[in-house]
mmCIF file of the C-alpha atoms, coordinates in Angstrom:
data_MODEL
# 
_entry.id   MODEL 
# 
loop_
_atom_site.group_PDB 
_atom_site.id 
_atom_site.type_symbol 
_atom_site.label_atom_id 
_atom_site.label_alt_id 
_atom_site.label_comp_id 
_atom_site.label_asym_id 
_atom_site.label_entity_id 
_atom_site.label_seq_id 
_atom_site.pdbx_PDB_ins_code 
_atom_site.Cartn_x 
_atom_site.Cartn_y 
_atom_site.Cartn_z 
_atom_site.occupancy 
_atom_site.B_iso_or_equiv 
_atom_site.pdbx_formal_charge 
_atom_site.auth_seq_id 
_atom_site.auth_comp_id 
_atom_site.auth_asym_id 
_atom_site.auth_atom_id 
_atom_site.pdbx_PDB_model_num 
ATOM 1   C CA . MET A 1 1   ? -84.420 37.114 59.783 1.00 0.00 ? 1   MET A CA 1 
ATOM 2   C CA . LYS A 1 2   ? -83.822 34.023 57.671 1.00 0.00 ? 2   LYS A CA 1 
ATOM 3   C CA . LYS A 1 3   ? -81.560 36.036 55.426 1.00 0.00 ? 3   LYS A CA 1 
ATOM 4   C CA . LEU A 1 4   ? -79.615 37.314 58.420 1.00 0.00 ? 4   LEU A CA 1 
ATOM 5   C CA . LEU A 1 5   ? -79.142 33.801 59.858 1.00 0.00 ? 5   LEU A CA 1 
ATOM 6   C CA . LEU A 1 6   ? -78.231 32.435 56.466 1.00 0.00 ? 6   LEU A CA 1 
ATOM 7   C CA . GLY A 1 7   ? -75.714 35.256 55.988 1.00 0.00 ? 7   GLY A CA 1 
ATOM 8   C CA . LEU A 1 8   ? -74.151 34.650 59.414 1.00 0.00 ? 8   LEU A CA 1 
ATOM 9   C CA . MET A 1 9   ? -73.863 30.920 58.689 1.00 0.00 ? 9   MET A CA 1 
ATOM 10  C CA . ILE A 1 10  ? -72.211 31.546 55.333 1.00 0.00 ? 10  ILE A CA 1 
ATOM 11  C CA . LEU A 1 11  ? -69.876 34.142 56.839 1.00 0.00 ? 11  LEU A CA 1 
ATOM 12  C CA . GLY A 1 12  ? -68.969 31.781 59.708 1.00 0.00 ? 12  GLY A CA 1 
ATOM 13  C CA . SER A 1 13  ? -68.236 28.870 57.376 1.00 0.00 ? 13  SER A CA 1 
ATOM 14  C CA . ILE A 1 14  ? -66.161 31.088 55.069 1.00 0.00 ? 14  ILE A CA 1 
ATOM 15  C CA . ASN A 1 15  ? -64.183 32.336 58.060 1.00 0.00 ? 15  ASN A CA 1 
ATOM 16  C CA . ALA A 1 16  ? -63.595 28.781 59.366 1.00 0.00 ? 16  ALA A CA 1 
ATOM 17  C CA . PHE A 1 17  ? -62.635 27.584 55.887 1.00 0.00 ? 17  PHE A CA 1 
ATOM 18  C CA . ALA A 1 18  ? -60.299 30.553 55.360 1.00 0.00 ? 18  ALA A CA 1 
ATOM 19  C CA . GLN A 1 19  ? -58.554 29.962 58.696 1.00 0.00 ? 19  GLN A CA 1 
ATOM 20  C CA . GLY A 1 20  ? -57.900 26.321 57.776 1.00 0.00 ? 20  GLY A CA 1 
ATOM 21  C CA . GLU A 1 21  ? -56.514 27.413 54.443 1.00 0.00 ? 21  GLU A CA 1 
ATOM 22  C CA . LYS A 1 22  ? -54.105 29.909 56.046 1.00 0.00 ? 22  LYS A CA 1 
ATOM 23  C CA . THR A 1 23  ? -52.428 27.274 58.218 1.00 0.00 ? 23  THR A CA 1 
ATOM 24  C CA . ASP A 1 24  ? -52.301 24.574 55.534 1.00 0.00 ? 24  ASP A CA 1 
ATOM 25  C CA . ILE A 1 25  ? -51.232 26.554 52.457 1.00 0.00 ? 25  ILE A CA 1 
ATOM 26  C CA . GLY A 1 26  ? -47.685 25.647 51.450 1.00 0.00 ? 26  GLY A CA 1 
ATOM 27  C CA . LYS A 1 27  ? -47.101 23.466 54.472 1.00 0.00 ? 27  LYS A CA 1 
ATOM 28  C CA . LYS A 1 28  ? -44.414 20.911 53.682 1.00 0.00 ? 28  LYS A CA 1 
ATOM 29  C CA . GLU A 1 29  ? -42.408 18.709 55.962 1.00 0.00 ? 29  GLU A CA 1 
ATOM 30  C CA . GLY A 1 30  ? -38.844 17.557 55.526 1.00 0.00 ? 30  GLY A CA 1 
ATOM 31  C CA . THR A 1 31  ? -36.305 15.652 57.536 1.00 0.00 ? 31  THR A CA 1 
ATOM 32  C CA . VAL A 1 32  ? -33.014 17.155 58.623 1.00 0.00 ? 32  VAL A CA 1 
ATOM 33  C CA . LYS A 1 33  ? -30.349 14.579 59.367 1.00 0.00 ? 33  LYS A CA 1 
ATOM 34  C CA . MET A 1 34  ? -27.671 15.229 61.944 1.00 0.00 ? 34  MET A CA 1 
ATOM 35  C CA . LYS A 1 35  ? -24.322 13.712 62.753 1.00 0.00 ? 35  LYS A CA 1 
ATOM 36  C CA . ALA A 1 36  ? -21.226 14.568 64.738 1.00 0.00 ? 36  ALA A CA 1 
ATOM 37  C CA . TYR A 1 37  ? -18.014 12.967 65.810 1.00 0.00 ? 37  TYR A CA 1 
ATOM 38  C CA . SER A 1 38  ? -15.723 13.092 68.747 1.00 0.00 ? 38  SER A CA 1 
ATOM 39  C CA . PRO A 1 39  ? -12.099 12.503 67.796 1.00 0.00 ? 39  PRO A CA 1 
ATOM 40  C CA . GLY A 1 40  ? -10.692 9.520  69.563 1.00 0.00 ? 40  GLY A CA 1 
ATOM 41  C CA . ALA A 1 41  ? -7.258  8.028  69.805 1.00 0.00 ? 41  ALA A CA 1 
ATOM 42  C CA . LEU A 1 42  ? -6.995  6.784  66.216 1.00 0.00 ? 42  LEU A CA 1 
ATOM 43  C CA . ASN A 1 43  ? -3.723  4.946  65.649 1.00 0.00 ? 43  ASN A CA 1 
ATOM 44  C CA . LEU A 1 44  ? -2.165  3.743  62.360 1.00 0.00 ? 44  LEU A CA 1 
ATOM 45  C CA . LYS A 1 45  ? 0.763   1.316  62.420 1.00 0.00 ? 45  LYS A CA 1 
ATOM 46  C CA . ILE A 1 46  ? 2.663   0.235  59.323 1.00 0.00 ? 46  ILE A CA 1 
ATOM 47  C CA . GLU A 1 47  ? 4.579   -2.942 60.035 1.00 0.00 ? 47  GLU A CA 1 
ATOM 48  C CA . ASN A 1 48  ? 7.993   -3.154 58.360 1.00 0.00 ? 48  ASN A CA 1 
ATOM 49  C CA . ASN A 1 49  ? 7.333   -0.034 56.316 1.00 0.00 ? 49  ASN A CA 1 
ATOM 50  C CA . LEU A 1 50  ? 9.921   -0.862 53.650 1.00 0.00 ? 50  LEU A CA 1 
ATOM 51  C CA . ILE A 1 51  ? 8.904   -2.134 50.237 1.00 0.00 ? 51  ILE A CA 1 
ATOM 52  C CA . ASP A 1 52  ? 12.026  -3.508 48.550 1.00 0.00 ? 52  ASP A CA 1 
ATOM 53  C CA . PHE A 1 53  ? 11.676  -4.053 44.807 1.00 0.00 ? 53  PHE A CA 1 
ATOM 54  C CA . GLY A 1 54  ? 15.193  -5.492 44.710 1.00 0.00 ? 54  GLY A CA 1 
ATOM 55  C CA . ASN A 1 55  ? 17.256  -5.575 41.540 1.00 0.00 ? 55  ASN A CA 1 
ATOM 56  C CA . LEU A 1 56  ? 15.423  -3.495 38.941 1.00 0.00 ? 56  LEU A CA 1 
ATOM 57  C CA . ARG A 1 57  ? 17.217  -5.260 36.054 1.00 0.00 ? 57  ARG A CA 1 
ATOM 58  C CA . ILE A 1 58  ? 15.375  -8.494 36.897 1.00 0.00 ? 58  ILE A CA 1 
ATOM 59  C CA . TYR A 1 59  ? 12.115  -6.963 38.223 1.00 0.00 ? 59  TYR A CA 1 
ATOM 60  C CA . ASN A 1 60  ? 9.274   -9.157 36.955 1.00 0.00 ? 60  ASN A CA 1 
ATOM 61  C CA . GLY A 1 61  ? 6.235   -6.903 37.512 1.00 0.00 ? 61  GLY A CA 1 
ATOM 62  C CA . GLN A 1 62  ? 5.213   -8.380 40.838 1.00 0.00 ? 62  GLN A CA 1 
ATOM 63  C CA . ASN A 1 63  ? 3.363   -6.217 43.337 1.00 0.00 ? 63  ASN A CA 1 
ATOM 64  C CA . HIS A 1 64  ? 4.638   -5.838 46.888 1.00 0.00 ? 64  HIS A CA 1 
ATOM 65  C CA . SER A 1 65  ? 2.746   -5.003 50.049 1.00 0.00 ? 65  SER A CA 1 
ATOM 66  C CA . VAL A 1 66  ? 3.028   -3.986 53.671 1.00 0.00 ? 66  VAL A CA 1 
ATOM 67  C CA . LYS A 1 67  ? 0.563   -4.812 56.433 1.00 0.00 ? 67  LYS A CA 1 
ATOM 68  C CA . CYS A 1 68  ? -1.077  -1.971 58.346 1.00 0.00 ? 68  CYS A CA 1 
ATOM 69  C CA . THR A 1 69  ? -3.242  -1.919 61.454 1.00 0.00 ? 69  THR A CA 1 
ATOM 70  C CA . ILE A 1 70  ? -5.560  0.732  62.792 1.00 0.00 ? 70  ILE A CA 1 
ATOM 71  C CA . SER A 1 71  ? -7.097  0.961  66.220 1.00 0.00 ? 71  SER A CA 1 
ATOM 72  C CA . ASP A 1 72  ? -8.734  3.433  68.555 1.00 0.00 ? 72  ASP A CA 1 
ATOM 73  C CA . SER A 1 73  ? -8.244  2.795  72.256 1.00 0.00 ? 73  SER A CA 1 
ATOM 74  C CA . SER A 1 74  ? -10.995 5.287  73.120 1.00 0.00 ? 74  SER A CA 1 
ATOM 75  C CA . LEU A 1 75  ? -13.720 3.111  71.538 1.00 0.00 ? 75  LEU A CA 1 
ATOM 76  C CA . LEU A 1 76  ? -15.607 1.035  74.056 1.00 0.00 ? 76  LEU A CA 1 
ATOM 77  C CA . ASP A 1 77  ? -16.691 -2.559 73.512 1.00 0.00 ? 77  ASP A CA 1 
ATOM 78  C CA . GLY A 1 78  ? -19.875 -2.477 71.464 1.00 0.00 ? 78  GLY A CA 1 
ATOM 79  C CA . GLN A 1 79  ? -18.967 0.801  69.742 1.00 0.00 ? 79  GLN A CA 1 
ATOM 80  C CA . ASN A 1 80  ? -18.096 0.793  66.047 1.00 0.00 ? 80  ASN A CA 1 
ATOM 81  C CA . ALA A 1 81  ? -16.452 3.422  63.871 1.00 0.00 ? 81  ALA A CA 1 
ATOM 82  C CA . THR A 1 82  ? -15.777 3.669  60.148 1.00 0.00 ? 82  THR A CA 1 
ATOM 83  C CA . VAL A 1 83  ? -12.249 4.751  59.278 1.00 0.00 ? 83  VAL A CA 1 
ATOM 84  C CA . HIS A 1 84  ? -11.411 5.917  55.762 1.00 0.00 ? 84  HIS A CA 1 
ATOM 85  C CA . ILE A 1 85  ? -8.003  4.864  54.421 1.00 0.00 ? 85  ILE A CA 1 
ATOM 86  C CA . GLN A 1 86  ? -6.467  6.728  51.494 1.00 0.00 ? 86  GLN A CA 1 
ATOM 87  C CA . THR A 1 87  ? -3.281  6.878  49.430 1.00 0.00 ? 87  THR A CA 1 
ATOM 88  C CA . LYS A 1 88  ? -2.474  9.127  46.458 1.00 0.00 ? 88  LYS A CA 1 
ATOM 89  C CA . GLY A 1 89  ? -2.087  6.314  43.946 1.00 0.00 ? 89  GLY A CA 1 
ATOM 90  C CA . GLU A 1 90  ? 1.238   7.216  42.392 1.00 0.00 ? 90  GLU A CA 1 
ATOM 91  C CA . SER A 1 91  ? 4.734   7.772  43.735 1.00 0.00 ? 91  SER A CA 1 
ATOM 92  C CA . LYS A 1 92  ? 8.282   7.800  42.393 1.00 0.00 ? 92  LYS A CA 1 
ATOM 93  C CA . LEU A 1 93  ? 11.407  5.772  43.018 1.00 0.00 ? 93  LEU A CA 1 
ATOM 94  C CA . LYS A 1 94  ? 14.084  8.417  42.396 1.00 0.00 ? 94  LYS A CA 1 
ATOM 95  C CA . LEU A 1 95  ? 17.680  7.773  41.443 1.00 0.00 ? 95  LEU A CA 1 
ATOM 96  C CA . GLU A 1 96  ? 19.916  9.216  44.169 1.00 0.00 ? 96  GLU A CA 1 
ATOM 97  C CA . GLY A 1 97  ? 22.185  11.883 42.706 1.00 0.00 ? 97  GLY A CA 1 
ATOM 98  C CA . GLY A 1 98  ? 20.415  11.794 39.346 1.00 0.00 ? 98  GLY A CA 1 
ATOM 99  C CA . ASN A 1 99  ? 17.286  12.922 37.532 1.00 0.00 ? 99  ASN A CA 1 
ATOM 100 C CA . SER A 1 100 ? 15.861  9.496  36.677 1.00 0.00 ? 100 SER A CA 1 
ATOM 101 C CA . TYR A 1 101 ? 12.819  8.056  38.373 1.00 0.00 ? 101 TYR A CA 1 
ATOM 102 C CA . ILE A 1 102 ? 10.469  5.126  38.056 1.00 0.00 ? 102 ILE A CA 1 
ATOM 103 C CA . LEU A 1 103 ? 6.706   5.497  38.565 1.00 0.00 ? 103 LEU A CA 1 
ATOM 104 C CA . VAL A 1 104 ? 5.125   3.267  41.181 1.00 0.00 ? 104 VAL A CA 1 
ATOM 105 C CA . GLN A 1 105 ? 1.388   2.673  41.567 1.00 0.00 ? 105 GLN A CA 1 
ATOM 106 C CA . ASN A 1 106 ? 0.176   2.555  45.200 1.00 0.00 ? 106 ASN A CA 1 
ATOM 107 C CA . TYR A 1 107 ? -3.211  1.086  46.055 1.00 0.00 ? 107 TYR A CA 1 
ATOM 108 C CA . LEU A 1 108 ? -5.301  -0.467 48.811 1.00 0.00 ? 108 LEU A CA 1 
ATOM 109 C CA . ASP A 1 109 ? -7.269  -3.166 47.009 1.00 0.00 ? 109 ASP A CA 1 
ATOM 110 C CA . SER A 1 110 ? -5.375  -5.781 45.001 1.00 0.00 ? 110 SER A CA 1 
ATOM 111 C CA . SER A 1 111 ? -8.463  -6.718 42.980 1.00 0.00 ? 111 SER A CA 1 
ATOM 112 C CA . ASN A 1 112 ? -9.272  -3.279 41.552 1.00 0.00 ? 112 ASN A CA 1 
ATOM 113 C CA . GLY A 1 113 ? -6.399  -0.890 42.333 1.00 0.00 ? 113 GLY A CA 1 
ATOM 114 C CA . SER A 1 114 ? -8.533  1.399  44.494 1.00 0.00 ? 114 SER A CA 1 
ATOM 115 C CA . THR A 1 115 ? -6.747  4.136  46.440 1.00 0.00 ? 115 THR A CA 1 
ATOM 116 C CA . ASP A 1 116 ? -9.624  4.570  48.926 1.00 0.00 ? 116 ASP A CA 1 
ATOM 117 C CA . LYS A 1 117 ? -11.104 2.107  51.347 1.00 0.00 ? 117 LYS A CA 1 
ATOM 118 C CA . ASN A 1 118 ? -13.302 2.045  54.441 1.00 0.00 ? 118 ASN A CA 1 
ATOM 119 C CA . VAL A 1 119 ? -12.321 -0.126 57.382 1.00 0.00 ? 119 VAL A CA 1 
ATOM 120 C CA . GLU A 1 120 ? -14.706 -0.875 60.237 1.00 0.00 ? 120 GLU A CA 1 
ATOM 121 C CA . LEU A 1 121 ? -13.338 -0.657 63.781 1.00 0.00 ? 121 LEU A CA 1 
ATOM 122 C CA . LYS A 1 122 ? -15.174 -2.717 66.383 1.00 0.00 ? 122 LYS A CA 1 
ATOM 123 C CA . GLY A 1 123 ? -14.530 -1.555 69.911 1.00 0.00 ? 123 GLY A CA 1 
ATOM 124 C CA . SER A 1 124 ? -10.886 -1.475 70.912 1.00 0.00 ? 124 SER A CA 1 
ATOM 125 C CA . GLU A 1 125 ? -9.947  -4.288 68.476 1.00 0.00 ? 125 GLU A CA 1 
ATOM 126 C CA . GLU A 1 126 ? -7.360  -3.655 65.774 1.00 0.00 ? 126 GLU A CA 1 
ATOM 127 C CA . ALA A 1 127 ? -8.322  -3.868 62.098 1.00 0.00 ? 127 ALA A CA 1 
ATOM 128 C CA . GLU A 1 128 ? -5.781  -4.922 59.455 1.00 0.00 ? 128 GLU A CA 1 
ATOM 129 C CA . PHE A 1 129 ? -5.391  -3.993 55.808 1.00 0.00 ? 129 PHE A CA 1 
ATOM 130 C CA . ASN A 1 130 ? -2.624  -4.133 53.208 1.00 0.00 ? 130 ASN A CA 1 
ATOM 131 C CA . VAL A 1 131 ? -1.082  -1.384 51.107 1.00 0.00 ? 131 VAL A CA 1 
ATOM 132 C CA . TYR A 1 132 ? 0.258   -2.476 47.725 1.00 0.00 ? 132 TYR A CA 1 
ATOM 133 C CA . ALA A 1 133 ? 2.854   -1.052 45.351 1.00 0.00 ? 133 ALA A CA 1 
ATOM 134 C CA . ILE A 1 134 ? 3.805   -2.085 41.830 1.00 0.00 ? 134 ILE A CA 1 
ATOM 135 C CA . ILE A 1 135 ? 6.194   -0.512 39.350 1.00 0.00 ? 135 ILE A CA 1 
ATOM 136 C CA . GLN A 1 136 ? 4.034   0.729  36.478 1.00 0.00 ? 136 GLN A CA 1 
ATOM 137 C CA . ASN A 1 137 ? 6.393   -0.027 33.590 1.00 0.00 ? 137 ASN A CA 1 
ATOM 138 C CA . LYS A 1 138 ? 8.395   -3.257 33.902 1.00 0.00 ? 138 LYS A CA 1 
ATOM 139 C CA . LYS A 1 139 ? 10.520  -2.516 30.807 1.00 0.00 ? 139 LYS A CA 1 
ATOM 140 C CA . GLU A 1 140 ? 11.422  0.919  32.152 1.00 0.00 ? 140 GLU A CA 1 
ATOM 141 C CA . ALA A 1 141 ? 12.470  -0.650 35.476 1.00 0.00 ? 141 ALA A CA 1 
ATOM 142 C CA . ASN A 1 142 ? 14.567  -3.297 33.717 1.00 0.00 ? 142 ASN A CA 1 
ATOM 143 C CA . GLU A 1 143 ? 16.374  -0.589 31.704 1.00 0.00 ? 143 GLU A CA 1 
ATOM 144 C CA . ALA A 1 144 ? 16.808  1.908  34.565 1.00 0.00 ? 144 ALA A CA 1 
ATOM 145 C CA . PRO A 1 145 ? 20.200  3.627  34.905 1.00 0.00 ? 145 PRO A CA 1 
ATOM 146 C CA . ALA A 1 146 ? 22.489  2.053  37.499 1.00 0.00 ? 146 ALA A CA 1 
ATOM 147 C CA . GLY A 1 147 ? 22.273  3.381  41.039 1.00 0.00 ? 147 GLY A CA 1 
ATOM 148 C CA . GLN A 1 148 ? 20.276  3.406  44.257 1.00 0.00 ? 148 GLN A CA 1 
ATOM 149 C CA . TYR A 1 149 ? 16.589  4.333  43.996 1.00 0.00 ? 149 TYR A CA 1 
ATOM 150 C CA . LYS A 1 150 ? 14.516  5.572  46.928 1.00 0.00 ? 150 LYS A CA 1 
ATOM 151 C CA . GLY A 1 151 ? 11.010  6.871  47.405 1.00 0.00 ? 151 GLY A CA 1 
ATOM 152 C CA . SER A 1 152 ? 8.061   6.937  49.726 1.00 0.00 ? 152 SER A CA 1 
ATOM 153 C CA . PHE A 1 153 ? 4.319   7.496  49.785 1.00 0.00 ? 153 PHE A CA 1 
ATOM 154 C CA . GLU A 1 154 ? 1.779   8.306  52.458 1.00 0.00 ? 154 GLU A CA 1 
ATOM 155 C CA . VAL A 1 155 ? -1.127  6.320  53.790 1.00 0.00 ? 155 VAL A CA 1 
ATOM 156 C CA . THR A 1 156 ? -3.760  8.370  55.618 1.00 0.00 ? 156 THR A CA 1 
ATOM 157 C CA . ALA A 1 157 ? -6.421  7.140  58.042 1.00 0.00 ? 157 ALA A CA 1 
ATOM 158 C CA . PHE A 1 158 ? -9.258  9.381  59.214 1.00 0.00 ? 158 PHE A CA 1 
ATOM 159 C CA . TYR A 1 159 ? -12.789 9.039  60.485 1.00 0.00 ? 159 TYR A CA 1 
ATOM 160 C CA . ASP A 1 160 ? -15.306 8.856  57.650 1.00 0.00 ? 160 ASP A CA 1 
ATOM 161 C CA . ILE A 1 161 ? -17.621 11.681 58.708 1.00 0.00 ? 161 ILE A CA 1 
# 
C-alpha cells in the first residue's frame, strides 16, 4: 500500500511538473509598436520663390535663401505633428538656348548643408524655415558664357510617419 501511495504521489507530481513545463517552454514576450496617421490639410508656402544670383561675372560665392512656411489647419490647439522637409541637394541654372549650365547646391540647414529637416507643427500655428542655394563653383559662374540662365528645384513637405 505504501508503494502504491508513493507511486501515485510521484506520478501526480510528475504530471503537475510536466504540465507547468508545457505552458512555460519557449514562452517569450515582445512588444509590438503601432502608429498611424490621418492626412490633414498640410500647406507649404514659399514666399517670393525667386532666388536671383544676379550678374554671374561678379558672383562672389554668397548663398541666397527664400523663406518658407508650413501649416496644417486641421490640427487642433494642443496637437503637434512632425513634418519632414526635403530637397534634392543639387540643381542646375541652364543657359537659355544653349547647352551650358551651372551647378547649384540646395540645402535646408546653413550650418551643415543638410537636405533633410524635421519641423514641428504646434496646433494650427505656422512654422517657418529657410531654403538655401549657392552656386557650387564660383570661378565657373564668373566665366559662364553670356546669356540668361534659369532653373528651379523642388522643396517637399510631408508627414514624418
